[in-house]
């Protein structure tokens, strides 16, 4: 009962936010965000703790999207996404850095804020693309690949920014270490995903149990998300990677 009541209140708040968004002809996600801001300011702290469940929702969302994609489909957009995303991050961060310094922010604070503002929310954009049915379009694929590059860019950014506040900091070794961790987890995920995980999923599916297959898929998504956090990669990106690897495997289940 202690857990059910806060969850019920949050769901009711989301329902009201969704109805309001429909009335105003706005995306549903906008209504959810507004409801969260309003109810989050008035509801007790015990209710807000249940909001951590949203992390699980984010993980499962990106995992399900990854299952619908594959390396072959993503490779069509990576060249454009990598070039465009890196240019966008550098330009936006540079412009905002100079603007923030003009307004009196310290160089370090300006760099941190500018770096944060140069990145987009993968979950929000993916949710909007999914609601509009544009995930399978060319521009939807480019946008999604673009966001993935931004997610990967977070890894060196999170390593570099704390070091900049230290005197006589050297960036080369930490950046190389961060990139090595990222490539290592991607390599391990590909190897396991191509050789072991798809085979296990195939065997589980042969048992003709929908519940068992669902539980196994959820375990794969959450397990990968937890494992990637130890290497400095966000859990949502790790779950998406698991979905993409599974979609690219020879045992991929339709």
PDB file of C-alpha atoms in Angstrom:
ATOM      1  CA  UNK A   1       0.000   0.000   0.000  1.00  0.00           C
ATOM      2  CA  UNK A   2       2.906   2.299   0.781  1.00  0.00           C
ATOM      3  CA  UNK A   3       4.232   1.809  -2.740  1.00  0.00           C
ATOM      4  CA  UNK A   4       0.882   1.650  -4.543  1.00  0.00           C
ATOM      5  CA  UNK A   5      -0.423   5.057  -3.421  1.00  0.00           C
ATOM      6  CA  UNK A   6       2.522   7.161  -4.701  1.00  0.00           C
ATOM      7  CA  UNK A   7       2.522   5.206  -7.966  1.00  0.00           C
ATOM      8  CA  UNK A   8      -1.221   5.799  -8.337  1.00  0.00           C
ATOM      9  CA  UNK A   9      -0.812   9.551  -7.788  1.00  0.00           C
ATOM     10  CA  UNK A  10       1.962   9.768 -10.371  1.00  0.00           C
ATOM     11  CA  UNK A  11      -0.090   7.880 -12.941  1.00  0.00           C
ATOM     12  CA  UNK A  12      -3.087  10.153 -12.311  1.00  0.00           C
ATOM     13  CA  UNK A  13      -0.822  13.180 -12.803  1.00  0.00           C
ATOM     14  CA  UNK A  14       0.405  11.715 -16.106  1.00  0.00           C
ATOM     15  CA  UNK A  15      -3.182  11.115 -17.237  1.00  0.00           C
ATOM     16  CA  UNK A  16      -4.139  14.738 -16.565  1.00  0.00           C
ATOM     17  CA  UNK A  17      -0.988  15.908 -18.357  1.00  0.00           C
ATOM     18  CA  UNK A  18      -1.781  13.752 -21.372  1.00  0.00           C
ATOM     19  CA  UNK A  19      -5.376  15.009 -21.525  1.00  0.00           C
ATOM     20  CA  UNK A  20      -4.186  18.610 -21.308  1.00  0.00           C
ATOM     21  CA  UNK A  21      -1.685  18.005 -24.124  1.00  0.00           C
ATOM     22  CA  UNK A  22      -4.422  16.555 -26.319  1.00  0.00           C
ATOM     23  CA  UNK A  23      -6.688  19.527 -25.664  1.00  0.00           C
ATOM     24  CA  UNK A  24      -3.896  21.958 -26.554  1.00  0.00           C
ATOM     25  CA  UNK A  25      -2.891  19.776 -29.540  1.00  0.00           C
ATOM     26  CA  UNK A  26       0.625  19.327 -28.191  1.00  0.00           C
ATOM     27  CA  UNK A  27       2.776  16.157 -28.122  1.00  0.00           C
ATOM     28  CA  UNK A  28       1.829  13.851 -25.265  1.00  0.00           C
ATOM     29  CA  UNK A  29       5.350  14.028 -23.893  1.00  0.00           C
ATOM     30  CA  UNK A  30       4.980  17.772 -23.316  1.00  0.00           C
ATOM     31  CA  UNK A  31       1.918  17.119 -21.178  1.00  0.00           C
ATOM     32  CA  UNK A  32       3.760  14.480 -19.167  1.00  0.00           C
ATOM     33  CA  UNK A  33       6.662  16.848 -18.512  1.00  0.00           C
ATOM     34  CA  UNK A  34       4.370  19.692 -17.449  1.00  0.00           C
ATOM     35  CA  UNK A  35       2.427  17.357 -15.162  1.00  0.00           C
ATOM     36  CA  UNK A  36       5.667  16.173 -13.625  1.00  0.00           C
ATOM     37  CA  UNK A  37       6.856  19.719 -12.988  1.00  0.00           C
ATOM     38  CA  UNK A  38       3.564  20.811 -11.430  1.00  0.00           C
ATOM     39  CA  UNK A  39       2.821  17.728  -9.347  1.00  0.00           C
ATOM     40  CA  UNK A  40       6.465  17.305  -8.404  1.00  0.00           C
ATOM     41  CA  UNK A  41       6.376  20.701  -6.707  1.00  0.00           C
ATOM     42  CA  UNK A  42       3.286  19.923  -4.594  1.00  0.00           C
ATOM     43  CA  UNK A  43       3.459  16.191  -3.902  1.00  0.00           C
ATOM     44  CA  UNK A  44       5.317  14.873  -0.818  1.00  0.00           C
ATOM     45  CA  UNK A  45       8.860  13.541  -1.119  1.00  0.00           C
ATOM     46  CA  UNK A  46       7.727   9.943  -0.653  1.00  0.00           C
ATOM     47  CA  UNK A  47       5.789  10.138  -3.902  1.00  0.00           C
ATOM     48  CA  UNK A  48       8.723  11.538  -5.818  1.00  0.00           C
ATOM     49  CA  UNK A  49      10.878   8.527  -4.904  1.00  0.00           C
ATOM     50  CA  UNK A  50       8.665   6.312  -7.073  1.00  0.00           C
ATOM     51  CA  UNK A  51       9.660   8.460 -10.054  1.00  0.00           C
ATOM     52  CA  UNK A  52      12.896   6.466 -10.187  1.00  0.00           C
ATOM     53  CA  UNK A  53      10.870   3.865 -12.038  1.00  0.00           C
ATOM     54  CA  UNK A  54      11.171   6.157 -15.036  1.00  0.00           C
ATOM     55  CA  UNK A  55      14.765   4.963 -15.429  1.00  0.00           C
ATOM     56  CA  UNK A  56      13.485   1.445 -16.044  1.00  0.00           C
ATOM     57  CA  UNK A  57      10.987   2.769 -18.571  1.00  0.00           C
ATOM     58  CA  UNK A  58      13.756   4.609 -20.396  1.00  0.00           C
ATOM     59  CA  UNK A  59      15.914   1.479 -20.499  1.00  0.00           C
ATOM     60  CA  UNK A  60      13.118  -0.709 -21.843  1.00  0.00           C
ATOM     61  CA  UNK A  61      12.100   1.950 -24.380  1.00  0.00           C
ATOM     62  CA  UNK A  62      15.555   2.166 -25.945  1.00  0.00           C
ATOM     63  CA  UNK A  63      15.974  -1.608 -25.794  1.00  0.00           C
ATOM     64  CA  UNK A  64      12.725  -2.108 -27.725  1.00  0.00           C
ATOM     65  CA  UNK A  65      13.847   0.477 -30.292  1.00  0.00           C
ATOM     66  CA  UNK A  66      17.209  -1.246 -30.624  1.00  0.00           C
ATOM     67  CA  UNK A  67      15.511  -4.582 -31.312  1.00  0.00           C
ATOM     68  CA  UNK A  68      13.740  -2.979 -34.270  1.00  0.00           C
ATOM     69  CA  UNK A  69      17.042  -1.737 -35.713  1.00  0.00           C
ATOM     70  CA  UNK A  70      20.307  -3.388 -36.711  1.00  0.00           C
ATOM     71  CA  UNK A  71      23.908  -2.454 -37.466  1.00  0.00           C
ATOM     72  CA  UNK A  72      23.187  -2.631 -41.183  1.00  0.00           C
ATOM     73  CA  UNK A  73      20.356  -0.101 -40.901  1.00  0.00           C
ATOM     74  CA  UNK A  74      22.292   2.235 -38.611  1.00  0.00           C
ATOM     75  CA  UNK A  75      25.384   2.132 -40.826  1.00  0.00           C
ATOM     76  CA  UNK A  76      23.425   3.930 -43.548  1.00  0.00           C
ATOM     77  CA  UNK A  77      23.212   7.052 -41.397  1.00  0.00           C
ATOM     78  CA  UNK A  78      26.385   6.949 -39.292  1.00  0.00           C
ATOM     79  CA  UNK A  79      28.592   8.868 -41.722  1.00  0.00           C
ATOM     80  CA  UNK A  80      26.158  11.787 -41.850  1.00  0.00           C
ATOM     81  CA  UNK A  81      25.370  11.542 -38.153  1.00  0.00           C
ATOM     82  CA  UNK A  82      28.982  11.468 -36.970  1.00  0.00           C
ATOM     83  CA  UNK A  83      30.041  14.426 -39.111  1.00  0.00           C
ATOM     84  CA  UNK A  84      26.954  16.498 -38.442  1.00  0.00           C
ATOM     85  CA  UNK A  85      26.709  15.721 -34.750  1.00  0.00           C
ATOM     86  CA  UNK A  86      30.341  16.567 -34.004  1.00  0.00           C
ATOM     87  CA  UNK A  87      30.082  19.838 -35.934  1.00  0.00           C
ATOM     88  CA  UNK A  88      26.839  20.690 -34.129  1.00  0.00           C
ATOM     89  CA  UNK A  89      28.288  19.939 -30.683  1.00  0.00           C
ATOM     90  CA  UNK A  90      31.412  22.032 -31.321  1.00  0.00           C
ATOM     91  CA  UNK A  91      29.523  24.978 -32.829  1.00  0.00           C
ATOM     92  CA  UNK A  92      26.775  25.099 -30.181  1.00  0.00           C
ATOM     93  CA  UNK A  93      29.218  24.655 -27.315  1.00  0.00           C
ATOM     94  CA  UNK A  94      31.565  27.353 -28.681  1.00  0.00           C
ATOM     95  CA  UNK A  95      28.799  29.911 -29.256  1.00  0.00           C
ATOM     96  CA  UNK A  96      27.203  29.312 -25.857  1.00  0.00           C
ATOM     97  CA  UNK A  97      30.609  29.424 -24.148  1.00  0.00           C
ATOM     98  CA  UNK A  98      31.277  32.951 -25.382  1.00  0.00           C
ATOM     99  CA  UNK A  99      27.719  34.055 -24.578  1.00  0.00           C
ATOM    100  CA  UNK A 100      27.938  32.723 -21.031  1.00  0.00           C
ATOM    101  CA  UNK A 101      31.327  34.339 -20.419  1.00  0.00           C
ATOM    102  CA  UNK A 102      29.869  37.654 -21.556  1.00  0.00           C
ATOM    103  CA  UNK A 103      27.173  37.288 -18.875  1.00  0.00           C
ATOM    104  CA  UNK A 104      29.829  36.857 -16.198  1.00  0.00           C
ATOM    105  CA  UNK A 105      30.111  33.099 -15.805  1.00  0.00           C
ATOM    106  CA  UNK A 106      33.547  31.682 -15.073  1.00  0.00           C
ATOM    107  CA  UNK A 107      35.338  29.904 -17.943  1.00  0.00           C
ATOM    108  CA  UNK A 108      34.904  26.485 -16.317  1.00  0.00           C
ATOM    109  CA  UNK A 109      31.215  27.039 -15.529  1.00  0.00           C
ATOM    110  CA  UNK A 110      30.635  28.343 -19.048  1.00  0.00           C
ATOM    111  CA  UNK A 111      32.301  25.281 -20.551  1.00  0.00           C
ATOM    112  CA  UNK A 112      30.234  22.889 -18.419  1.00  0.00           C
ATOM    113  CA  UNK A 113      26.933  24.602 -19.237  1.00  0.00           C
ATOM    114  CA  UNK A 114      27.778  24.980 -22.915  1.00  0.00           C
ATOM    115  CA  UNK A 115      28.690  21.300 -23.178  1.00  0.00           C
ATOM    116  CA  UNK A 116      25.424  20.309 -21.547  1.00  0.00           C
ATOM    117  CA  UNK A 117      23.319  22.561 -23.769  1.00  0.00           C
ATOM    118  CA  UNK A 118      25.012  21.208 -26.893  1.00  0.00           C
ATOM    119  CA  UNK A 119      23.494  17.755 -26.315  1.00  0.00           C
ATOM    120  CA  UNK A 120      19.906  16.632 -26.861  1.00  0.00           C
ATOM    121  CA  UNK A 121      17.647  14.226 -24.975  1.00  0.00           C
ATOM    122  CA  UNK A 122      17.567  10.921 -26.804  1.00  0.00           C
ATOM    123  CA  UNK A 123      14.515   9.693 -24.914  1.00  0.00           C
ATOM    124  CA  UNK A 124      12.382  12.760 -25.686  1.00  0.00           C
ATOM    125  CA  UNK A 125      13.243  12.858 -29.386  1.00  0.00           C
ATOM    126  CA  UNK A 126      12.786   9.100 -29.798  1.00  0.00           C
ATOM    127  CA  UNK A 127       9.417   9.238 -28.027  1.00  0.00           C
ATOM    128  CA  UNK A 128       8.217  12.015 -30.337  1.00  0.00           C
ATOM    129  CA  UNK A 129       9.473  10.208 -33.442  1.00  0.00           C
ATOM    130  CA  UNK A 130       7.763   7.030 -32.303  1.00  0.00           C
ATOM    131  CA  UNK A 131       4.459   8.778 -31.611  1.00  0.00           C
ATOM    132  CA  UNK A 132       4.553  10.356 -35.069  1.00  0.00           C
ATOM    133  CA  UNK A 133       5.484   7.055 -36.744  1.00  0.00           C
ATOM    134  CA  UNK A 134       8.688   8.514 -38.191  1.00  0.00           C
ATOM    135  CA  UNK A 135      11.284   6.144 -36.742  1.00  0.00           C
ATOM    136  CA  UNK A 136      11.488   4.174 -40.002  1.00  0.00           C
ATOM    137  CA  UNK A 137      11.866   7.255 -42.214  1.00  0.00           C
ATOM    138  CA  UNK A 138      15.176   8.538 -43.560  1.00  0.00           C
ATOM    139  CA  UNK A 139      15.127  11.697 -41.459  1.00  0.00           C
ATOM    140  CA  UNK A 140      14.072   9.656 -38.415  1.00  0.00           C
ATOM    141  CA  UNK A 141      17.030   7.319 -38.872  1.00  0.00           C
ATOM    142  CA  UNK A 142      19.444  10.233 -39.288  1.00  0.00           C
ATOM    143  CA  UNK A 143      18.088  11.949 -36.175  1.00  0.00           C
ATOM    144  CA  UNK A 144      18.359   8.778 -34.133  1.00  0.00           C
ATOM    145  CA  UNK A 145      21.920   8.032 -35.272  1.00  0.00           C
ATOM    146  CA  UNK A 146      22.747  11.695 -34.566  1.00  0.00           C
ATOM    147  CA  UNK A 147      21.498  11.296 -31.002  1.00  0.00           C
ATOM    148  CA  UNK A 148      23.534   8.129 -30.520  1.00  0.00           C
ATOM    149  CA  UNK A 149      26.706   9.983 -31.455  1.00  0.00           C
ATOM    150  CA  UNK A 150      25.803  12.638 -28.882  1.00  0.00           C
ATOM    151  CA  UNK A 151      25.288   9.930 -26.235  1.00  0.00           C
ATOM    152  CA  UNK A 152      28.729   8.508 -26.989  1.00  0.00           C
ATOM    153  CA  UNK A 153      30.208  12.015 -26.855  1.00  0.00           C
ATOM    154  CA  UNK A 154      29.071  12.255 -23.236  1.00  0.00           C
ATOM    155  CA  UNK A 155      31.766   9.752 -22.231  1.00  0.00           C
ATOM    156  CA  UNK A 156      34.845  11.891 -23.062  1.00  0.00           C
ATOM    157  CA  UNK A 157      32.984  15.046 -21.961  1.00  0.00           C
ATOM    158  CA  UNK A 158      32.319  13.571 -18.506  1.00  0.00           C
ATOM    159  CA  UNK A 159      36.005  12.646 -18.240  1.00  0.00           C
ATOM    160  CA  UNK A 160      37.436  15.935 -19.492  1.00  0.00           C
ATOM    161  CA  UNK A 161      35.305  18.441 -17.542  1.00  0.00           C
ATOM    162  CA  UNK A 162      36.316  17.346 -13.997  1.00  0.00           C
ATOM    163  CA  UNK A 163      39.979  17.300 -15.025  1.00  0.00           C
ATOM    164  CA  UNK A 164      39.847  20.884 -16.291  1.00  0.00           C
ATOM    165  CA  UNK A 165      39.224  22.076 -12.737  1.00  0.00           C
ATOM    166  CA  UNK A 166      42.477  20.542 -11.536  1.00  0.00           C
ATOM    167  CA  UNK A 167      45.825  22.342 -11.867  1.00  0.00           C
ATOM    168  CA  UNK A 168      48.312  20.982 -14.369  1.00  0.00           C
ATOM    169  CA  UNK A 169      45.777  18.491 -15.681  1.00  0.00           C
ATOM    170  CA  UNK A 170      46.703  16.272 -18.604  1.00  0.00           C
ATOM    171  CA  UNK A 171      43.841  15.261 -20.856  1.00  0.00           C
ATOM    172  CA  UNK A 172      45.420  12.717 -23.177  1.00  0.00           C
ATOM    173  CA  UNK A 173      45.520   9.680 -20.897  1.00  0.00           C
ATOM    174  CA  UNK A 174      42.024  10.118 -19.338  1.00  0.00           C
ATOM    175  CA  UNK A 175      40.438  10.689 -22.734  1.00  0.00           C
ATOM    176  CA  UNK A 176      42.176   7.649 -24.216  1.00  0.00           C
ATOM    177  CA  UNK A 177      41.113   5.609 -21.197  1.00  0.00           C
ATOM    178  CA  UNK A 178      37.481   6.714 -21.557  1.00  0.00           C
ATOM    179  CA  UNK A 179      37.442   5.917 -25.273  1.00  0.00           C
ATOM    180  CA  UNK A 180      39.092   2.562 -24.615  1.00  0.00           C
ATOM    181  CA  UNK A 181      36.371   1.668 -22.117  1.00  0.00           C
ATOM    182  CA  UNK A 182      33.684   2.647 -24.588  1.00  0.00           C
ATOM    183  CA  UNK A 183      35.196   0.578 -27.414  1.00  0.00           C
ATOM    184  CA  UNK A 184      35.777  -2.336 -25.037  1.00  0.00           C
ATOM    185  CA  UNK A 185      32.162  -2.543 -23.878  1.00  0.00           C
ATOM    186  CA  UNK A 186      30.932  -2.216 -27.461  1.00  0.00           C
ATOM    187  CA  UNK A 187      33.280  -5.025 -28.528  1.00  0.00           C
ATOM    188  CA  UNK A 188      32.195  -7.287 -25.660  1.00  0.00           C
ATOM    189  CA  UNK A 189      28.533  -6.561 -26.363  1.00  0.00           C
ATOM    190  CA  UNK A 190      28.965  -7.441 -30.043  1.00  0.00           C
ATOM    191  CA  UNK A 191      30.839 -10.664 -29.288  1.00  0.00           C
ATOM    192  CA  UNK A 192      28.376 -11.840 -26.652  1.00  0.00           C
ATOM    193  CA  UNK A 193      25.434 -10.644 -28.685  1.00  0.00           C
ATOM    194  CA  UNK A 194      26.543 -12.469 -31.820  1.00  0.00           C
ATOM    195  CA  UNK A 195      27.650 -15.737 -30.228  1.00  0.00           C
ATOM    196  CA  UNK A 196      25.885 -16.351 -26.916  1.00  0.00           C
ATOM    197  CA  UNK A 197      22.843 -14.189 -26.156  1.00  0.00           C
ATOM    198  CA  UNK A 198      20.932 -14.781 -29.440  1.00  0.00           C
ATOM    199  CA  UNK A 199      21.464 -18.543 -29.091  1.00  0.00           C
ATOM    200  CA  UNK A 200      20.058 -18.475 -25.558  1.00  0.00           C
ATOM    201  CA  UNK A 201      17.082 -16.360 -26.623  1.00  0.00           C
ATOM    202  CA  UNK A 202      16.446 -18.779 -29.488  1.00  0.00           C
ATOM    203  CA  UNK A 203      16.451 -21.747 -27.101  1.00  0.00           C
ATOM    204  CA  UNK A 204      14.143 -19.947 -24.676  1.00  0.00           C
ATOM    205  CA  UNK A 205      11.767 -19.059 -27.498  1.00  0.00           C
ATOM    206  CA  UNK A 206      11.640 -22.722 -28.531  1.00  0.00           C
ATOM    207  CA  UNK A 207       9.947 -23.452 -25.195  1.00  0.00           C
ATOM    208  CA  UNK A 208       6.854 -21.670 -26.573  1.00  0.00           C
ATOM    209  CA  UNK A 209       6.425 -19.617 -23.406  1.00  0.00           C
ATOM    210  CA  UNK A 210       5.623 -15.956 -23.999  1.00  0.00           C
ATOM    211  CA  UNK A 211       6.109 -15.146 -20.321  1.00  0.00           C
ATOM    212  CA  UNK A 212       9.568 -16.751 -20.226  1.00  0.00           C
ATOM    213  CA  UNK A 213      10.633 -14.956 -23.389  1.00  0.00           C
ATOM    214  CA  UNK A 214       9.412 -11.620 -22.034  1.00  0.00           C
ATOM    215  CA  UNK A 215      11.239 -12.106 -18.739  1.00  0.00           C
ATOM    216  CA  UNK A 216      14.425 -13.084 -20.570  1.00  0.00           C
ATOM    217  CA  UNK A 217      14.253  -9.986 -22.777  1.00  0.00           C
ATOM    218  CA  UNK A 218      13.705  -7.721 -19.776  1.00  0.00           C
ATOM    219  CA  UNK A 219      16.596  -9.399 -17.950  1.00  0.00           C
ATOM    220  CA  UNK A 220      18.842  -8.868 -20.986  1.00  0.00           C
ATOM    221  CA  UNK A 221      17.928  -5.183 -21.219  1.00  0.00           C
ATOM    222  CA  UNK A 222      18.371  -4.462 -17.501  1.00  0.00           C
ATOM    223  CA  UNK A 223      21.492  -6.625 -17.196  1.00  0.00           C
ATOM    224  CA  UNK A 224      23.221  -4.871 -20.076  1.00  0.00           C
ATOM    225  CA  UNK A 225      22.187  -1.480 -18.705  1.00  0.00           C
ATOM    226  CA  UNK A 226      23.704  -2.285 -15.313  1.00  0.00           C
ATOM    227  CA  UNK A 227      26.896  -3.730 -16.815  1.00  0.00           C
ATOM    228  CA  UNK A 228      27.600  -0.730 -19.026  1.00  0.00           C
ATOM    229  CA  UNK A 229      27.392   1.702 -16.092  1.00  0.00           C
ATOM    230  CA  UNK A 230      30.635   0.219 -14.745  1.00  0.00           C
ATOM    231  CA  UNK A 231      32.360   1.387 -17.925  1.00  0.00           C
ATOM    232  CA  UNK A 232      31.043   4.944 -17.859  1.00  0.00           C
ATOM    233  CA  UNK A 233      28.272   4.357 -20.413  1.00  0.00           C
ATOM    234  CA  UNK A 234      24.715   5.347 -19.579  1.00  0.00           C
ATOM    235  CA  UNK A 235      22.304   2.484 -18.839  1.00  0.00           C
ATOM    236  CA  UNK A 236      19.824   3.546 -21.527  1.00  0.00           C
ATOM    237  CA  UNK A 237      22.537   3.528 -24.201  1.00  0.00           C
ATOM    238  CA  UNK A 238      23.701   0.122 -22.999  1.00  0.00           C
ATOM    239  CA  UNK A 239      20.191  -1.300 -23.264  1.00  0.00           C
ATOM    240  CA  UNK A 240      19.845   0.128 -26.757  1.00  0.00           C
ATOM    241  CA  UNK A 241      23.152  -1.454 -27.751  1.00  0.00           C
ATOM    242  CA  UNK A 242      21.879  -4.830 -26.497  1.00  0.00           C
ATOM    243  CA  UNK A 243      18.764  -4.445 -28.616  1.00  0.00           C
ATOM    244  CA  UNK A 244      20.727  -3.528 -31.750  1.00  0.00           C
ATOM    245  CA  UNK A 245      23.126  -6.451 -31.314  1.00  0.00           C
ATOM    246  CA  UNK A 246      20.211  -8.832 -30.847  1.00  0.00           C
ATOM    247  CA  UNK A 247      18.507  -7.427 -33.944  1.00  0.00           C
ATOM    248  CA  UNK A 248      21.697  -7.935 -35.954  1.00  0.00           C
ATOM    249  CA  UNK A 249      22.207 -11.521 -34.831  1.00  0.00           C
ATOM    250  CA  UNK A 250      21.483 -14.603 -36.990  1.00  0.00           C
ATOM    251  CA  UNK A 251      18.981 -15.781 -34.353  1.00  0.00           C
ATOM    252  CA  UNK A 252      16.988 -12.547 -34.366  1.00  0.00           C
ATOM    253  CA  UNK A 253      13.366 -13.338 -33.604  1.00  0.00           C
ATOM    254  CA  UNK A 254      10.693 -11.568 -35.579  1.00  0.00           C
TER     255      UNK A 254
END
